[in-house]
PDB file of C-alpha atoms in Angstrom:
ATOM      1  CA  UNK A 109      34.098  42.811  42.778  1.00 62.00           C
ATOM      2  CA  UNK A 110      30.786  44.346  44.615  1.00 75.00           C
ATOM      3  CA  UNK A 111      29.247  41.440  46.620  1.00 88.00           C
ATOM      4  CA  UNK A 112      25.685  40.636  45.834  1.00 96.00           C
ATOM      5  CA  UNK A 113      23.293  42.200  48.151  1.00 97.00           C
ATOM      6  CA  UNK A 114      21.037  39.324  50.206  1.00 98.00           C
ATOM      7  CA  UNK A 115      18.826  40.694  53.560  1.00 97.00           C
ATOM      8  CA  UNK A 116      20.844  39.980  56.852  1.00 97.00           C
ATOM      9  CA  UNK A 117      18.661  37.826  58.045  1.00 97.00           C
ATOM     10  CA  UNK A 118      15.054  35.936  57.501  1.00 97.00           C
ATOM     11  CA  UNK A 119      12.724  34.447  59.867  1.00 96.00           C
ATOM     12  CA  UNK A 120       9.690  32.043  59.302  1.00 96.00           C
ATOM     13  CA  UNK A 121       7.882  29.403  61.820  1.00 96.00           C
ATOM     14  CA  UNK A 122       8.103  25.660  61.029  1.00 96.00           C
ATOM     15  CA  UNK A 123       5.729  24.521  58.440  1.00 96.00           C
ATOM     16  CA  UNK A 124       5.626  28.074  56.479  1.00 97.00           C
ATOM     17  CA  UNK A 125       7.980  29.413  53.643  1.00 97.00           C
ATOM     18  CA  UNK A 126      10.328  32.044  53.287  1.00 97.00           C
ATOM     19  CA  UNK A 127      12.226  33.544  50.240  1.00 98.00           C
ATOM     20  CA  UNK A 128      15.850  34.703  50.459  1.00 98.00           C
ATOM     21  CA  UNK A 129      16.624  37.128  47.654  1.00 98.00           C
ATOM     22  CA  UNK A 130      19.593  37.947  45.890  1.00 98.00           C
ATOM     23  CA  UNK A 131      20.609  40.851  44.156  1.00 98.00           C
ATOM     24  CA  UNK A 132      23.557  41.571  41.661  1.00 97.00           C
ATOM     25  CA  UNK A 133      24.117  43.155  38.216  1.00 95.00           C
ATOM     26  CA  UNK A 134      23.623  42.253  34.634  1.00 95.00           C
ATOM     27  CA  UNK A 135      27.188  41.531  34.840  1.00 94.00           C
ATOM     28  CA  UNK A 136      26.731  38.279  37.065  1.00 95.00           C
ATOM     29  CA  UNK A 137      23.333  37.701  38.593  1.00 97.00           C
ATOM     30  CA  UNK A 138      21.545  39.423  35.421  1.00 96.00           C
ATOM     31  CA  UNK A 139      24.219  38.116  32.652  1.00 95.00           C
ATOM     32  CA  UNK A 140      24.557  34.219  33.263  1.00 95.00           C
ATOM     33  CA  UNK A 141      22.423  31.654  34.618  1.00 96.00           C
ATOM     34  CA  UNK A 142      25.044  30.398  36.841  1.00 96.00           C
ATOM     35  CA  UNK A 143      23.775  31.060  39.961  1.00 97.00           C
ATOM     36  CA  UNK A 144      24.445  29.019  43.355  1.00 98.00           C
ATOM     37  CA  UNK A 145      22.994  28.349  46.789  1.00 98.00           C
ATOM     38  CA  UNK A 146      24.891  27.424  49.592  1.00 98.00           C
ATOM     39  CA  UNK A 147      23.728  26.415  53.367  1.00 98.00           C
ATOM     40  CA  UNK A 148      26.321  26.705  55.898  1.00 97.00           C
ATOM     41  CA  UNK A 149      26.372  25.429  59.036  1.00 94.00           C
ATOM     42  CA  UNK A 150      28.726  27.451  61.475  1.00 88.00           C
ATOM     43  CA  UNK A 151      31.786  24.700  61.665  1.00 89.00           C
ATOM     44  CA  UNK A 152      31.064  22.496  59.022  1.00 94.00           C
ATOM     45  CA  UNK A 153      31.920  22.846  55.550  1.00 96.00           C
ATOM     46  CA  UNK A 154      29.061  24.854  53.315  1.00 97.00           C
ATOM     47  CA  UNK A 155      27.284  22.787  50.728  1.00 97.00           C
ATOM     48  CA  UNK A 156      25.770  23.839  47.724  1.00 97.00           C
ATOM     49  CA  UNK A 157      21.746  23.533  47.319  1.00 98.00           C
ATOM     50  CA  UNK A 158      20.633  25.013  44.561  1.00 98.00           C
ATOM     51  CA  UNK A 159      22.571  25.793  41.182  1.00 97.00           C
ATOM     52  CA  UNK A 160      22.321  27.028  37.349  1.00 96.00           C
ATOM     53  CA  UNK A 161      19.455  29.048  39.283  1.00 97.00           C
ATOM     54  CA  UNK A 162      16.980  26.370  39.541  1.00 98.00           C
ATOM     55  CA  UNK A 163      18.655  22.845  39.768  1.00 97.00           C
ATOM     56  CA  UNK A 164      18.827  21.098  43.096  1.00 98.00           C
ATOM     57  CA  UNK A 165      21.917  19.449  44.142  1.00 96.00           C
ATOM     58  CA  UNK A 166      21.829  15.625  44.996  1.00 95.00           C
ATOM     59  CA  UNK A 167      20.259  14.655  47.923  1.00 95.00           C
ATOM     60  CA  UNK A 168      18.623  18.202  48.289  1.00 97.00           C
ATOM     61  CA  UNK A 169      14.718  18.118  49.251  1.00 96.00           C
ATOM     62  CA  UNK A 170      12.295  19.474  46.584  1.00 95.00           C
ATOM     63  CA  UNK A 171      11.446  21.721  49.541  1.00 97.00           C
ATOM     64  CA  UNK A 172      14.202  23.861  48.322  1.00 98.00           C
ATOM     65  CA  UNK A 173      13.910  25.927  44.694  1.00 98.00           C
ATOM     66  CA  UNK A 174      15.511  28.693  43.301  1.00 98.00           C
ATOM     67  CA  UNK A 175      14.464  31.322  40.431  1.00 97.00           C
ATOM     68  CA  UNK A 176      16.089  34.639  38.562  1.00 98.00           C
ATOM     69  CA  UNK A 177      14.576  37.251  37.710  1.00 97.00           C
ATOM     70  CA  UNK A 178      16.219  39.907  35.702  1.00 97.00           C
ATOM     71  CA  UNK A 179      19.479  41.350  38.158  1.00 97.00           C
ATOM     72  CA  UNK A 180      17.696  39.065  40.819  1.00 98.00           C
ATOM     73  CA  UNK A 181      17.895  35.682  41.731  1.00 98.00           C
ATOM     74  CA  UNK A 182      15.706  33.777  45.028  1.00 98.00           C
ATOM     75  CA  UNK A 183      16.037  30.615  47.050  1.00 98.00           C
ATOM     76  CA  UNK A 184      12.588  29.212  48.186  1.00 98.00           C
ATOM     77  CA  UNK A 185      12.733  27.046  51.205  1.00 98.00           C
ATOM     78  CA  UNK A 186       8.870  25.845  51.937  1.00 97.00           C
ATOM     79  CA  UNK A 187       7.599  23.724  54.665  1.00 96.00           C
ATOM     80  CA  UNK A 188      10.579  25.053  56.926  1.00 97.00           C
ATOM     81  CA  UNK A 189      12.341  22.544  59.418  1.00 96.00           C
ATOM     82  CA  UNK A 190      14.611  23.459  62.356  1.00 95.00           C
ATOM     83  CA  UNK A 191      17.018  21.905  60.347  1.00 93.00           C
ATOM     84  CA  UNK A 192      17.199  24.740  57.341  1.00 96.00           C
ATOM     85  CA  UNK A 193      18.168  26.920  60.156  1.00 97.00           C
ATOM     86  CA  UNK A 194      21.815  28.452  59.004  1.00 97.00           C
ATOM     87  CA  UNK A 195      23.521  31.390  56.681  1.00 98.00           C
ATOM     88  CA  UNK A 196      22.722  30.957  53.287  1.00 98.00           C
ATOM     89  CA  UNK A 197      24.952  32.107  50.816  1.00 98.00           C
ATOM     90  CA  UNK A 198      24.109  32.951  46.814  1.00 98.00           C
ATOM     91  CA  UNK A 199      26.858  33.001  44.255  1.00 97.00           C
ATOM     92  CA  UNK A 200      27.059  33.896  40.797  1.00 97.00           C
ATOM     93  CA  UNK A 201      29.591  33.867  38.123  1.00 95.00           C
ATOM     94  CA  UNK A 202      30.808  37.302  36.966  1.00 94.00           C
ATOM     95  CA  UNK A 203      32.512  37.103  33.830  1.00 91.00           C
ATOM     96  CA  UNK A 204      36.212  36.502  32.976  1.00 86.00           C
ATOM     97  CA  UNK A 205      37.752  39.282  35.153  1.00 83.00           C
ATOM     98  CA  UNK A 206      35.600  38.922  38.392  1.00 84.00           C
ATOM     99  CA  UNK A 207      34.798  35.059  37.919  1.00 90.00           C
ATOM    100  CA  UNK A 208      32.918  34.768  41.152  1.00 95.00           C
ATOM    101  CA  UNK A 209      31.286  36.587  43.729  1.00 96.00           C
ATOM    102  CA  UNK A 210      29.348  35.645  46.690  1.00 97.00           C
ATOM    103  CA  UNK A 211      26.248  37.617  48.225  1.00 97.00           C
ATOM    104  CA  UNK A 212      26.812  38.642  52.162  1.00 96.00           C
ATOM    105  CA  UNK A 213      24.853  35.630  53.769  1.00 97.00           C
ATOM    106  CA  UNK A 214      21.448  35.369  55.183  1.00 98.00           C
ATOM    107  CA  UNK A 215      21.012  33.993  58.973  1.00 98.00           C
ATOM    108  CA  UNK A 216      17.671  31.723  58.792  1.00 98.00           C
ATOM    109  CA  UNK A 217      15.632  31.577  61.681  1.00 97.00           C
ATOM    110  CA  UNK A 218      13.118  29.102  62.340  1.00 96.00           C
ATOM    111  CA  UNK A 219      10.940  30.586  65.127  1.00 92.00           C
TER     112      UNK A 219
ATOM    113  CA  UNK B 269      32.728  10.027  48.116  1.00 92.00           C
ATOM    114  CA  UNK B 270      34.604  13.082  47.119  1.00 95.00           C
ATOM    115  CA  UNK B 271      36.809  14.273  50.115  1.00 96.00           C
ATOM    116  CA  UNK B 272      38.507  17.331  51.057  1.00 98.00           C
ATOM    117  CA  UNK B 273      40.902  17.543  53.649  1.00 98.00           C
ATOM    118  CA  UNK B 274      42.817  21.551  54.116  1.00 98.00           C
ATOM    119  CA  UNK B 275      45.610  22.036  56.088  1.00 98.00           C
ATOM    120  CA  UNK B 276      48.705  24.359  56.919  1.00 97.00           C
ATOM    121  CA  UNK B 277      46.299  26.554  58.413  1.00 97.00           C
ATOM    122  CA  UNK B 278      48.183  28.771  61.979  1.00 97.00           C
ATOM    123  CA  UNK B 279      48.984  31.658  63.735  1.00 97.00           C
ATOM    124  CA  UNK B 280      51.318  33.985  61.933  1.00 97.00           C
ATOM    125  CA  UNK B 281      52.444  37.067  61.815  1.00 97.00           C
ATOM    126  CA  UNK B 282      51.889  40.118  59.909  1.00 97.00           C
ATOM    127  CA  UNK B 283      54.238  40.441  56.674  1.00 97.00           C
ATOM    128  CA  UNK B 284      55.120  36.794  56.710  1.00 98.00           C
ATOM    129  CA  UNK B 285      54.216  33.749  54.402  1.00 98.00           C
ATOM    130  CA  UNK B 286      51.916  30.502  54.364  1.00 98.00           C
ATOM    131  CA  UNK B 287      51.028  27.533  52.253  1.00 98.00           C
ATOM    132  CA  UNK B 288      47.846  25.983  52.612  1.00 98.00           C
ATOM    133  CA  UNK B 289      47.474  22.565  50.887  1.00 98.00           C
ATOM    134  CA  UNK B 290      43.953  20.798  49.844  1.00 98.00           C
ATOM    135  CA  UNK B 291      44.043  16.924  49.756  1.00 98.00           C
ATOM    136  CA  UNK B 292      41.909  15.492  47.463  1.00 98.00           C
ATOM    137  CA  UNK B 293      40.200  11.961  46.815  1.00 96.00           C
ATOM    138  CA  UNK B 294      37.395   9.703  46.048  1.00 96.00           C
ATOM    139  CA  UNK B 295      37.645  11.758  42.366  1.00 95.00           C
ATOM    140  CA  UNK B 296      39.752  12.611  39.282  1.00 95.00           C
ATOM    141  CA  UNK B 297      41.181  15.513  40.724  1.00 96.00           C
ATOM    142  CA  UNK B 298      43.133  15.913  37.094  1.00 95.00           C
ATOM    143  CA  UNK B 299      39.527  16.858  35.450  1.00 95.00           C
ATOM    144  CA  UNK B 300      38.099  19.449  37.756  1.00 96.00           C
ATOM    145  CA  UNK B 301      38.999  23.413  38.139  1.00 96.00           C
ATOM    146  CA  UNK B 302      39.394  24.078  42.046  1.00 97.00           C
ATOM    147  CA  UNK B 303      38.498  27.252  44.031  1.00 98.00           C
ATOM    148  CA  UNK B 304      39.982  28.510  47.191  1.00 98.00           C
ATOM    149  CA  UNK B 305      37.324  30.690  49.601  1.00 98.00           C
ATOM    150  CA  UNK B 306      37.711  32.019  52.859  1.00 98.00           C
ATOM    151  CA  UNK B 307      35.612  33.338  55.476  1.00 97.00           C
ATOM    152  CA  UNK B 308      36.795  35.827  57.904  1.00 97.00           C
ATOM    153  CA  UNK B 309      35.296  35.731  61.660  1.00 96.00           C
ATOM    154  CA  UNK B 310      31.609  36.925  61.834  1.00 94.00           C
ATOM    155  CA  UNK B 311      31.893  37.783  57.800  1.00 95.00           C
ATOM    156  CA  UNK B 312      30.505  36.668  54.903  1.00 95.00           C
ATOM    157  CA  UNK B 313      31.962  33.801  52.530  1.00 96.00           C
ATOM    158  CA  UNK B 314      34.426  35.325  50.206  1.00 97.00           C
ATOM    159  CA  UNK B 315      36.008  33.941  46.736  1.00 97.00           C
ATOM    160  CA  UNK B 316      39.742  33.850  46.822  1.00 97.00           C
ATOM    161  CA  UNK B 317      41.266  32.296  43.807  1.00 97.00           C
ATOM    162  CA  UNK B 318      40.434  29.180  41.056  1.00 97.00           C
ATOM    163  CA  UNK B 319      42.652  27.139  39.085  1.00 97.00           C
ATOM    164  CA  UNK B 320      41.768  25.228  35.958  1.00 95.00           C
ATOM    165  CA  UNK B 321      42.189  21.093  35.795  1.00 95.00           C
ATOM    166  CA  UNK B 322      45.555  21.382  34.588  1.00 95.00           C
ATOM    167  CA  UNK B 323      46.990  24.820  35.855  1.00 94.00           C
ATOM    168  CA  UNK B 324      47.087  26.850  32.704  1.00 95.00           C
ATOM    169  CA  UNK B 325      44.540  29.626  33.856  1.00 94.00           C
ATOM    170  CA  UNK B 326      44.206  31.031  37.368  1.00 95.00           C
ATOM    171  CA  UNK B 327      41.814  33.967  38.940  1.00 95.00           C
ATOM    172  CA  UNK B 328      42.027  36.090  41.701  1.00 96.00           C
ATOM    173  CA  UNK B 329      40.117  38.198  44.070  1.00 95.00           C
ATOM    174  CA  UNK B 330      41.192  41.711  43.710  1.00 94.00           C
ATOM    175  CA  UNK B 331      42.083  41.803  47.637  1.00 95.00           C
ATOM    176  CA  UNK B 332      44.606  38.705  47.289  1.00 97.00           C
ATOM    177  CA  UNK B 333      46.073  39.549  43.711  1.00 96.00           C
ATOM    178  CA  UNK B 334      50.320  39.940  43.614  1.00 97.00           C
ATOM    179  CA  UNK B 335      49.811  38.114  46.895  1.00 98.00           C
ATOM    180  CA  UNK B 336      48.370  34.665  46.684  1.00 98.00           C
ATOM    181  CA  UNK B 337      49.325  32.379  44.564  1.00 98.00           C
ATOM    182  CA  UNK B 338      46.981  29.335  43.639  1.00 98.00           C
ATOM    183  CA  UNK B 339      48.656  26.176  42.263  1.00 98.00           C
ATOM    184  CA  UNK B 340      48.204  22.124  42.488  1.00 98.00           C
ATOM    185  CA  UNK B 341      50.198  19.329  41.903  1.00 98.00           C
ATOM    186  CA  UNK B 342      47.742  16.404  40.244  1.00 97.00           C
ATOM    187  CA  UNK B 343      50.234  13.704  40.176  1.00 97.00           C
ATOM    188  CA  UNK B 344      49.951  14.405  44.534  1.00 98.00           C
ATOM    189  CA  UNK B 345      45.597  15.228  43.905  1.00 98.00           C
ATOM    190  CA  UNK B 346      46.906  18.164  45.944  1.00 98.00           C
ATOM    191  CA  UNK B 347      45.579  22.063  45.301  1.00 98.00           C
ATOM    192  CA  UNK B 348      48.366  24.741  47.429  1.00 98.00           C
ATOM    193  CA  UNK B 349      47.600  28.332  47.849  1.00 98.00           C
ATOM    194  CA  UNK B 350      50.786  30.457  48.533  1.00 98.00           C
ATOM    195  CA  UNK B 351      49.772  33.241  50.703  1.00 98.00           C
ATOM    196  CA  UNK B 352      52.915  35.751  50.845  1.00 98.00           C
ATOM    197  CA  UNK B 353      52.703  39.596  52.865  1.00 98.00           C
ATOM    198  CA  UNK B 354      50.270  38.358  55.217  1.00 98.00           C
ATOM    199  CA  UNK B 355      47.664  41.469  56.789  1.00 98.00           C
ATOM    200  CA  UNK B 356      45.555  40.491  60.029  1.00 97.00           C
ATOM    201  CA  UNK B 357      42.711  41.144  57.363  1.00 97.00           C
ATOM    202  CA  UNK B 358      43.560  37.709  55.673  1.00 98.00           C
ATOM    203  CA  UNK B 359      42.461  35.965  59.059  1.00 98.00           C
ATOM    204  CA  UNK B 360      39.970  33.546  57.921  1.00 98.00           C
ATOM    205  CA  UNK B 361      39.421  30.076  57.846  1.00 98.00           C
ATOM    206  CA  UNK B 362      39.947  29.128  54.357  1.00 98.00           C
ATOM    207  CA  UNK B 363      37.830  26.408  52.296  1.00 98.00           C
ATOM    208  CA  UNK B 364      38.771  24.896  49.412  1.00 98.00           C
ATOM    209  CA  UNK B 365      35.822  23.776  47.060  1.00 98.00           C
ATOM    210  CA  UNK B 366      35.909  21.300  43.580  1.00 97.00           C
ATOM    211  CA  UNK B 367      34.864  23.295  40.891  1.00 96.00           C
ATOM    212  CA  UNK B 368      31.559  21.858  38.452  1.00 92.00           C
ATOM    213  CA  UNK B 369      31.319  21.621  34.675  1.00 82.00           C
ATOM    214  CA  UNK B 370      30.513  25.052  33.356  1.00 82.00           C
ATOM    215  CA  UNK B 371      33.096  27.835  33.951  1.00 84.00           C
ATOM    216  CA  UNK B 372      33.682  25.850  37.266  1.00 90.00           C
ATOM    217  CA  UNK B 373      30.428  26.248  38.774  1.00 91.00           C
ATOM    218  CA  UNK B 374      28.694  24.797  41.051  1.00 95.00           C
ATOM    219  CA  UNK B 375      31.491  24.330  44.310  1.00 96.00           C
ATOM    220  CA  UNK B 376      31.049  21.298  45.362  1.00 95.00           C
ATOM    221  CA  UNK B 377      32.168  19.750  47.796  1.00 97.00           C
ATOM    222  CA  UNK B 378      34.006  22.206  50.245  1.00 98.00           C
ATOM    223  CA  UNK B 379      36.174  21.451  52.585  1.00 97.00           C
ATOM    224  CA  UNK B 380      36.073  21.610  56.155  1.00 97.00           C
ATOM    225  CA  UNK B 381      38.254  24.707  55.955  1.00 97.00           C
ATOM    226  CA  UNK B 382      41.797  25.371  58.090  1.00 98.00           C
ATOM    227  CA  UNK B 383      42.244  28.699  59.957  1.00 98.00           C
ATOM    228  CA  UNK B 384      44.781  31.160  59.293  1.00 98.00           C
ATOM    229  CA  UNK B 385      45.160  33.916  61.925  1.00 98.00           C
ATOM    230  CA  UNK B 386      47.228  37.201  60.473  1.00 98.00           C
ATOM    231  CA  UNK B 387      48.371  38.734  64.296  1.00 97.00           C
ATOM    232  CA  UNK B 388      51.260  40.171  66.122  1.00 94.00           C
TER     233      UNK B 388
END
């Protein structure tokens, strides 16, 4: 149960976009399109923003997408706010035996 | 809205046993898989264990398995997790998360999470 590999951390400025990316194995990122976003707020409770790769959860600004590509799936956040600032977290299923693992977290700074 | 609410969550020590319980409400917690995920201190999130709606099938991490045991009690909308031979590598604070429609993905909601600190 390898955790998917995500960059430690991201920066952009308000206003600009940055892409987070995630990468696995054709075993979960590469084998199913059940992959998940999650924002998480030191101390509160993480919430999901993106999942089945693409679909935005309720409530979740259009500002957010995701996309796969092969072993490699990415979470878009455009016209950043101070507010996206957190860890963001993919997830992907990984078959019967592994069921789910979670990338290592992104820290999001908004400069 | 759905709602979450972990407890059971304390210092122990090393060797010895806890049980962590997830209230549930505002949903049929009878229909949905559940997941248990933890978070150790500066660390990554990290899958722990799911249950199916009705108990039959359970999955574990490979660093929990023989150890934890996930169960719920639906007539109480409660989910447990039975953490037995403790190691100061469990301490985390541990969410539990409602599992979605396909092979219990997305999880959603989570918890605000309950701390469990492994230390002599």
């Amino acid at each position: 149960q390898s955790a998917l590999t995500q960059p430690r951390s991201v920066s952009g400025s308000p206003g600009q976009s940055v892409t987070i990316s995630c990468t696995g194995t054709s075993s979960d990122v590469g084998g199913y399109d059940l992959v998940s976003w999650y924002r998480h707020h030191p101390g509160k409770a993480p919430e999901v923003m993106i999942y089945d790769v693409t679909k935005r959860a309720s409530g979740v600004p259009d500002r957010f997408s995701g996309s796969k590509s092969g072993n490699t799936a990415s979470l878009t956040i455009s016209g950043l706010q101070a507010e996206d600032e957190a860890d963001y977290y993919c997830c992907s299923y990984a078959g019967r035996y592994s069921f789910v693992v979670f990338g290592g977290g992104t820290q999001l700074t908004v400069l | 809205q759905v709602q979450l609410v972990e407890s059971g969550g304390g210092v122990v020590q090393p060797g010895t046993s806890l049980r962590l319980s997830c209230a549930a409400s505002r949903f049929t917690f009878s229909n949905y898989g559940m997941h248990w995920v933890r978070q150790a201190p500066g660390k990554g999130l990290e899958w722990v264990a799911l249950i199916s709606y009705d108990g039959s099938d359970n999955y574990y991490a490979d660093s929990v398995k023989g150890r934890f045991t996930i169960s719920r009690d639906n007539s109480k909308n409660t989910l447990y997790l039975q953490m037995n031979s403790l190691r100061p590598e469990d301490t985390a604070v541990y969410y539990c998360a409602k599992g979605g429609g396909t092979y219990f993905f997305p999880l959603d909601p989570w918890g605000q999470g309950t701390l469990v600190t492994v230390s002599s």
